[in-house]
Backbone as numpy.savetxt, mean C-alpha at the origin, in Angstrom:
# Nx Ny Nz CAx CAy CAz Cx Cy Cz
18.74 -0.39 -6.75 17.72 -1.27 -6.21 18.40 -2.43 -5.47
17.79 -2.84 -4.35 18.31 -3.98 -3.62 17.21 -5.03 -3.53
17.59 -6.28 -3.65 16.61 -7.36 -3.61 17.04 -8.40 -2.60
16.10 -8.87 -1.78 16.36 -9.95 -0.84 15.55 -11.14 -1.29
16.20 -12.25 -1.56 15.50 -13.43 -2.05 15.11 -14.33 -0.89
13.89 -14.80 -0.92 13.38 -15.78 0.03 13.30 -17.09 -0.74
13.87 -18.14 -0.18 13.87 -19.42 -0.88 12.60 -20.21 -0.58
11.47 -19.49 -0.46 10.18 -20.11 -0.18 9.73 -21.01 -1.32
8.59 -21.65 -1.15 8.15 -22.67 -2.10 7.60 -22.13 -3.42
7.29 -20.83 -3.51 6.63 -20.33 -4.71 7.47 -19.24 -5.38
8.31 -19.61 -6.37 9.18 -18.62 -7.01 8.53 -17.84 -8.16
7.23 -18.09 -8.44 6.57 -17.37 -9.53 6.55 -15.88 -9.24
6.61 -15.04 -10.27 6.52 -13.60 -10.04 5.15 -13.21 -9.48
5.16 -12.50 -8.37 3.91 -11.99 -7.82 3.55 -10.68 -8.51
4.59 -9.94 -8.92 4.38 -8.64 -9.55 5.44 -8.42 -10.61
5.01 -8.00 -11.79 5.94 -7.70 -12.89 5.54 -6.36 -13.49
6.51 -5.48 -13.64 6.29 -4.21 -14.33 7.30 -4.12 -15.46
6.83 -3.66 -16.62 7.71 -3.55 -17.78 7.58 -2.18 -18.42
8.72 -1.52 -18.56 8.82 -0.27 -19.31 7.82 0.80 -18.86
7.71 1.00 -17.54 6.78 1.99 -17.01 7.23 3.42 -17.34
6.28 4.22 -17.77 6.52 5.64 -18.01 5.43 6.41 -17.27
5.84 7.36 -16.42 4.88 8.20 -15.68 5.24 9.65 -15.94
4.26 10.40 -16.42 4.46 11.82 -16.72 3.34 12.63 -16.07
3.69 13.86 -15.67 2.70 14.75 -15.07 2.70 16.08 -15.83
1.51 16.65 -16.05 1.47 17.97 -16.68 2.01 19.02 -15.72
2.81 19.94 -16.24 3.43 20.96 -15.39 2.94 22.37 -15.72
1.91 22.49 -16.53 1.40 23.80 -16.89 2.17 24.41 -18.04
1.54 25.33 -18.74 2.15 26.01 -19.88 2.62 25.01 -20.93
1.91 23.87 -21.04 2.24 22.89 -22.06 3.46 22.04 -21.76
4.00 22.18 -20.56 5.19 21.40 -20.20 4.79 20.08 -19.53
5.70 19.13 -19.56 5.47 17.82 -18.95 6.68 17.43 -18.10
6.41 16.90 -16.90 7.46 16.37 -16.04 7.55 14.87 -16.27
8.72 14.40 -16.66 8.95 12.97 -16.87 9.44 12.38 -15.55
8.49 11.84 -14.76 8.83 11.33 -13.42 9.50 9.98 -13.48
9.04 9.12 -14.38 9.55 7.75 -14.49 9.65 7.40 -15.97
10.78 6.87 -16.37 10.96 6.50 -17.79 11.58 5.11 -17.90
10.80 4.17 -18.43 11.33 2.85 -18.76 11.68 1.96 -17.58
10.97 2.08 -16.46 11.28 1.26 -15.28 10.67 -0.12 -15.44
11.44 -1.13 -15.09 10.97 -2.51 -15.07 11.39 -3.19 -13.78
10.57 -4.08 -13.29 10.92 -4.84 -12.09 10.13 -6.13 -12.06
10.64 -7.08 -11.30 9.97 -8.35 -11.12 10.18 -8.78 -9.68
9.08 -9.09 -9.00 9.14 -9.50 -7.59 8.47 -10.85 -7.45
9.21 -11.82 -6.95 8.65 -13.16 -6.74 7.86 -13.20 -5.44
6.98 -14.18 -5.31 6.26 -14.38 -4.06 7.26 -14.59 -2.94
7.09 -13.87 -1.83 7.99 -13.98 -0.70 9.25 -13.15 -0.81
9.39 -12.39 -1.87 10.59 -11.59 -2.10 10.33 -10.14 -1.69
11.41 -9.47 -1.25 11.36 -8.05 -0.91 12.24 -7.28 -1.86
11.69 -6.22 -2.44 12.44 -5.36 -3.35 12.45 -3.96 -2.78
13.62 -3.36 -2.64 13.74 -1.99 -2.17 14.21 -1.08 -3.29
13.57 0.06 -3.45 13.97 1.04 -4.45 14.58 2.22 -3.71
15.82 2.53 -4.02 16.55 3.60 -3.35 16.79 4.74 -4.33
16.80 5.95 -3.81 17.09 7.11 -4.64 16.83 8.39 -3.90
17.36 9.47 -4.45 17.20 10.76 -3.79 15.76 11.25 -3.88
15.43 12.23 -3.08 14.10 12.79 -3.07 13.75 13.35 -4.44
12.56 13.02 -4.94 12.11 13.54 -6.22 12.53 12.73 -7.43
13.14 11.56 -7.20 13.63 10.78 -8.35 12.57 9.86 -8.95
11.37 9.78 -8.32 10.29 8.99 -8.91 9.92 7.73 -8.16
10.45 7.53 -6.95 10.13 6.30 -6.20 8.63 6.19 -5.90
8.04 7.27 -5.40 6.60 7.25 -5.10 5.78 7.10 -6.36
6.22 7.70 -7.45 5.50 7.58 -8.73 5.50 6.14 -9.21
6.61 5.44 -9.02 6.66 4.02 -9.39 5.66 3.24 -8.55
5.68 3.45 -7.23 4.78 2.73 -6.34 3.32 2.96 -6.69
2.96 4.21 -6.92 1.57 4.53 -7.23 1.16 3.99 -8.61
2.09 4.00 -9.56 1.74 3.49 -10.89 1.54 1.97 -10.86
2.21 1.28 -9.95 2.02 -0.17 -9.85 0.59 -0.52 -9.45
0.00 0.34 -8.62 -1.38 0.10 -8.18 -2.38 0.87 -9.04
-1.86 1.52 -10.10 -2.68 2.23 -11.08 -3.34 3.48 -10.50
-2.62 4.20 -9.65 -3.10 5.46 -9.06 -2.08 6.56 -9.26
-2.00 7.20 -10.39 -2.76 6.94 -11.61 -2.07 5.86 -12.44
-2.75 5.35 -13.47 -2.10 4.38 -14.34 -0.89 5.00 -15.02
0.13 4.22 -15.32 1.29 4.77 -16.04 0.88 5.22 -17.43
1.64 6.17 -17.98 1.37 6.63 -19.34 1.56 5.53 -20.36
2.54 4.67 -20.11 2.74 3.49 -20.94 3.47 2.44 -20.12
3.57 1.25 -20.67 4.14 0.12 -19.94 3.05 -0.76 -19.39
3.43 -1.88 -18.80 2.45 -2.83 -18.27 2.81 -3.22 -16.84
1.76 -3.56 -16.08 1.91 -4.06 -14.72 1.08 -5.32 -14.61
1.71 -6.40 -14.14 0.99 -7.67 -13.99 1.07 -8.14 -12.54
-0.08 -8.43 -11.96 -0.18 -8.96 -10.60 -0.57 -10.42 -10.73
0.38 -11.31 -10.48 0.14 -12.73 -10.73 -0.11 -12.91 -12.22
-1.27 -13.42 -12.57 -1.62 -13.62 -13.99 -2.54 -12.52 -14.51
-2.83 -11.52 -13.68 -3.74 -10.44 -14.06 -2.95 -9.21 -14.51
-3.20 -8.75 -15.72 -2.58 -7.52 -16.20 -3.44 -6.35 -15.73
-2.87 -5.51 -14.87 -3.63 -4.40 -14.28 -3.84 -3.26 -15.26
-2.81 -2.98 -16.07 -2.93 -1.88 -17.01 -4.00 -2.20 -18.04
-4.93 -1.28 -18.20 -5.99 -1.47 -19.18 -7.22 -2.18 -18.67
-7.25 -2.58 -17.38 -8.45 -3.23 -16.84 -9.60 -2.24 -16.77
-10.81 -2.74 -16.94 -12.00 -1.93 -16.73 -12.06 -1.51 -15.26
-12.67 -0.36 -14.95 -12.67 0.15 -13.57 -13.11 -0.85 -12.51
-14.19 -1.59 -12.73 -14.66 -2.54 -11.71 -13.69 -3.71 -11.55
-13.10 -4.18 -12.64 -12.11 -5.26 -12.55 -10.87 -4.78 -11.81
-10.44 -3.54 -12.08 -9.28 -2.98 -11.40 -9.55 -2.83 -9.91
-10.75 -2.38 -9.59 -11.13 -2.22 -8.18 -11.01 -3.56 -7.44
-11.47 -4.63 -8.07 -11.40 -5.95 -7.44 -9.96 -6.43 -7.32
-9.16 -6.16 -8.34 -7.75 -6.58 -8.31 -6.98 -5.86 -7.22
-7.37 -4.62 -6.93 -6.65 -3.84 -5.91 -6.77 -4.42 -4.51
-7.75 -5.29 -4.28 -7.84 -5.96 -2.99 -6.63 -6.87 -2.77
-5.96 -7.25 -3.86 -4.81 -8.16 -3.78 -3.48 -7.44 -3.69
-3.49 -6.12 -3.86 -2.27 -5.33 -3.81 -2.56 -4.06 -3.01
-1.82 -3.83 -1.96 -2.09 -2.71 -1.07 -0.92 -1.73 -1.05
-1.26 -0.45 -0.89 -0.26 0.62 -0.85 -0.33 1.32 0.50
0.82 1.43 1.17 0.94 2.25 2.38 1.68 3.51 1.96
0.98 4.65 1.99 1.58 5.89 1.52 2.45 6.53 2.58
3.26 7.51 2.16 4.13 8.18 3.12 3.43 9.29 3.88
2.20 9.63 3.49 1.42 10.65 4.20 0.20 10.00 4.81
0.33 9.46 6.03 -0.76 8.68 6.60 -2.01 9.49 6.93
-1.84 10.75 7.30 -2.99 11.55 7.72 -3.96 11.75 6.56
-3.43 12.06 5.37 -4.32 12.29 4.23 -4.89 10.99 3.68
-4.32 9.85 4.07 -4.81 8.55 3.60 -5.99 8.04 4.41
-6.31 8.72 5.51 -7.38 8.26 6.39 -8.56 9.23 6.34
-9.77 8.68 6.22 -10.98 9.49 6.23 -11.14 10.12 7.61
-11.13 11.46 7.72 -11.15 12.10 9.03 -12.45 11.91 9.80
-13.51 11.48 9.11 -14.81 11.33 9.77 -15.03 9.94 10.36
-14.13 9.02 10.04 -14.35 7.64 10.48 -13.47 7.30 11.68
-13.96 6.39 12.51 -13.19 5.93 13.66 -12.14 4.92 13.21
-11.11 4.75 14.03 -10.01 3.84 13.71 -10.53 2.44 13.43
-11.45 1.93 14.24 -11.95 0.56 14.04 -12.59 0.41 12.66
-13.26 1.46 12.19 -13.91 1.40 10.88 -12.89 1.55 9.75
-11.86 2.36 9.98 -10.81 2.52 8.98 -10.04 1.22 8.77
-9.70 0.56 9.88 -8.95 -0.69 9.80 -9.79 -1.78 9.14
-11.09 -1.76 9.38 -11.99 -2.80 8.87 -12.55 -2.48 7.49
-12.09 -1.39 6.89 -12.65 -0.95 5.62 -12.55 -2.02 4.53
-11.40 -2.65 4.38 -11.21 -3.66 3.34 -12.15 -4.85 3.48
-12.14 -5.54 4.64 -13.06 -6.67 4.80 -14.52 -6.27 4.66
-14.90 -5.06 5.08 -16.30 -4.66 4.96 -16.70 -4.46 3.50
-15.76 -3.97 2.68 -16.04 -3.78 1.26 -16.13 -5.12 0.54
-15.20 -6.03 0.89 -15.13 -7.28 0.14 -15.92 -8.41 0.75
-16.64 -8.14 1.84 -17.58 -9.13 2.37 -16.94 -10.33 3.02
-15.67 -10.20 3.46 -15.01 -11.33 4.13 -14.77 -11.01 5.60
-15.74 -10.33 6.20 -15.56 -9.85 7.56 -15.96 -10.79 8.66
-16.77 -11.81 8.37 -17.19 -12.71 9.44 -18.20 -12.03 10.34
-18.45 -12.63 11.52 -19.43 -12.05 12.43 -18.79 -10.93 13.26
-19.60 -10.27 14.09 -19.14 -9.10 14.83 -18.01 -9.44 15.79
-18.11 -10.59 16.47 -17.04 -10.95 17.41 -15.73 -11.19 16.68
-15.79 -11.86 15.53 -14.60 -12.09 14.72 -14.02 -10.76 14.26
-14.90 -9.84 13.86 -14.46 -8.52 13.43 -13.68 -7.81 14.53
-14.24 -7.74 15.73 -13.59 -7.04 16.83 -12.25 -7.67 17.18
-12.20 -8.99 17.17 -10.95 -9.70 17.48 -9.89 -9.39 16.44
-10.27 -9.42 15.17 -9.30 -9.18 14.10 -8.82 -7.73 14.09
-9.71 -6.79 14.37 -9.30 -5.38 14.46 -8.31 -5.20 15.59
-8.64 -5.73 16.77 -7.76 -5.57 17.93 -6.41 -6.23 17.69
-6.40 -7.40 17.07 -5.15 -8.09 16.77 -4.30 -7.27 15.81
-4.93 -6.72 14.76 -4.20 -5.90 13.79 -3.60 -4.67 14.45
-4.35 -4.03 15.34 -3.83 -2.83 16.03 -2.68 -3.20 16.96
-2.81 -4.30 17.69 -1.72 -4.74 18.57 -0.47 -5.08 17.76
-0.66 -5.70 16.59 0.47 -6.09 15.75 1.32 -4.89 15.32
0.71 -3.70 15.25 1.47 -2.51 14.87 1.79 -1.63 16.07
1.60 -2.17 17.27 2.02 -1.46 18.48 1.03 -0.45 19.02
-0.24 -0.60 18.69 -1.27 0.31 19.21 -2.15 -0.43 20.22
-2.60 0.28 21.24 -3.50 -0.28 22.24 -4.93 -0.13 21.74
-5.61 -1.23 21.40 -6.96 -1.14 20.85 -7.92 -0.36 21.75
-7.82 -0.58 23.06 -8.72 0.10 23.99 -8.56 1.61 23.96
-7.39 2.08 23.58 -7.10 3.51 23.56 -7.48 4.16 22.24
-7.26 3.44 21.11 -7.39 4.10 19.79 -8.59 3.67 18.95
-9.20 2.53 19.23 -10.19 2.00 18.28 -11.38 2.92 18.05
-11.77 3.73 19.04 -12.92 4.62 18.88 -12.52 6.07 18.61
-11.25 6.31 18.36 -10.80 7.66 18.03 -10.84 7.90 16.53
-10.79 9.18 16.16 -10.70 9.58 14.76 -9.28 10.06 14.48
-8.87 10.09 13.20 -7.48 10.41 12.87 -6.95 11.70 13.50
-7.79 12.75 13.60 -7.30 14.01 14.15 -6.96 13.91 15.64
-7.41 12.82 16.27 -7.11 12.61 17.69 -5.85 11.78 17.89
-5.18 11.41 16.81 -3.98 10.59 16.87 -2.76 11.37 16.42
-1.60 10.91 16.81 -0.35 11.49 16.31 -0.10 10.99 14.89
0.84 11.63 14.19 1.20 11.18 12.85 1.68 9.73 12.85
2.47 9.36 13.86 2.97 7.99 13.96 1.85 6.99 14.19
0.88 7.36 15.01 -0.25 6.47 15.24 -1.08 6.30 13.97
-1.28 7.40 13.23 -2.01 7.31 11.95 -1.28 6.39 10.98
0.06 6.47 10.99 0.82 5.61 10.08 0.64 4.15 10.44
0.60 3.86 11.73 0.41 2.48 12.16 -1.01 1.98 11.83
-1.99 2.86 11.89 -3.35 2.49 11.48 -3.36 2.12 9.99
-2.63 2.89 9.18 -2.55 2.58 7.75 -1.90 1.22 7.50
-0.86 0.92 8.27 -0.18 -0.37 8.12 -1.13 -1.50 8.52
-1.83 -1.33 9.65 -2.78 -2.36 10.10 -3.87 -2.58 9.07
-4.38 -1.50 8.50 -5.45 -1.60 7.50 -4.98 -2.37 6.27
-3.76 -2.09 5.82 -3.23 -2.77 4.63 -3.00 -4.25 4.90
-2.46 -4.58 6.06 -2.13 -5.96 6.37 -3.36 -6.83 6.62
-4.44 -6.22 7.08 -5.63 -7.00 7.42 -6.23 -7.70 6.20
-6.02 -7.16 5.02 -6.53 -7.80 3.80 -5.63 -8.95 3.33
-4.48 -9.13 3.97 -3.53 -10.16 3.59 -3.24 -10.11 2.09
-2.73 -8.97 1.61 -2.52 -8.81 0.17 -1.40 -9.70 -0.35
-1.46 -10.00 -1.65 -0.38 -10.75 -2.29 0.87 -9.89 -2.42
0.67 -8.59 -2.63 1.78 -7.65 -2.76 1.48 -6.43 -1.90
2.49 -6.00 -1.14 2.37 -4.82 -0.29 3.40 -3.80 -0.75
2.93 -2.62 -1.18 3.82 -1.55 -1.62 3.92 -0.54 -0.49
5.13 -0.30 -0.02 5.36 0.57 1.13 6.17 1.79 0.69
5.58 2.96 0.80 6.25 4.21 0.46 6.65 4.90 1.76
7.87 4.62 2.21 8.38 5.12 3.49 7.36 4.88 4.62
6.99 3.63 4.86 5.89 3.33 5.78 6.20 3.56 7.26
7.46 3.75 7.60 7.78 3.98 9.02 8.44 5.34 9.24
8.34 6.24 8.26 9.03 7.52 8.37 8.50 8.40 9.50
7.22 8.23 9.88 6.65 9.06 10.94 6.83 8.45 12.33
7.48 7.30 12.40 7.63 6.61 13.69 8.99 6.90 14.28
9.05 6.88 15.63 10.36 7.09 16.26 11.25 5.88 16.02
12.54 6.06 16.26 13.54 5.07 15.86 13.29 3.72 16.51
12.91 3.70 17.78 12.70 2.41 18.47 11.53 1.65 17.86
10.46 2.37 17.47 9.30 1.71 16.87 9.64 1.27 15.45
10.45 2.06 14.73 10.89 1.65 13.40 11.61 0.30 13.46
12.49 0.16 14.44 13.24 -1.09 14.59 12.32 -2.25 14.89
11.32 -2.00 15.73 10.35 -3.06 16.06 9.60 -3.50 14.82
């Protein structure tokens, strides 16, 4: 694991995980132990990178932090809120503060919805969308921030976009909620090298 410290004003932990265990049923009574005893602490303004070979449990750690699915054991705390064990409605509300960008952008997007609606999904659910003009401005700004032309993509559906464009839509959607913690599972893997650098 590599950690980059930001000497910003708020050193409190934004996210703490202790002794995470993630297991998956493998059929015939067998169990795959994907993650065993993982712990981490990330301060506000800090970046934590988890490195490892394919299949070592990096995605399982990321998904367990957001409780999709919850870990088999261990605890996850977002600020002062313990996510593990929350009632479904409380967990749903807490998830607005922590966003996950998955490594498979196409399956993360509803194929029936237009890009503008996908990007605006968070604010529309949580009622912090403002008026229609504010909505359009914020959607267009979010799309431009990830290198997409709003005039070209905002009325398209995911099947009309490339994999890289879908990935950028997922990034824009996650950032628009201004989460306290952003979990990125290979968020630029579908983008070409020049766009990755940008």
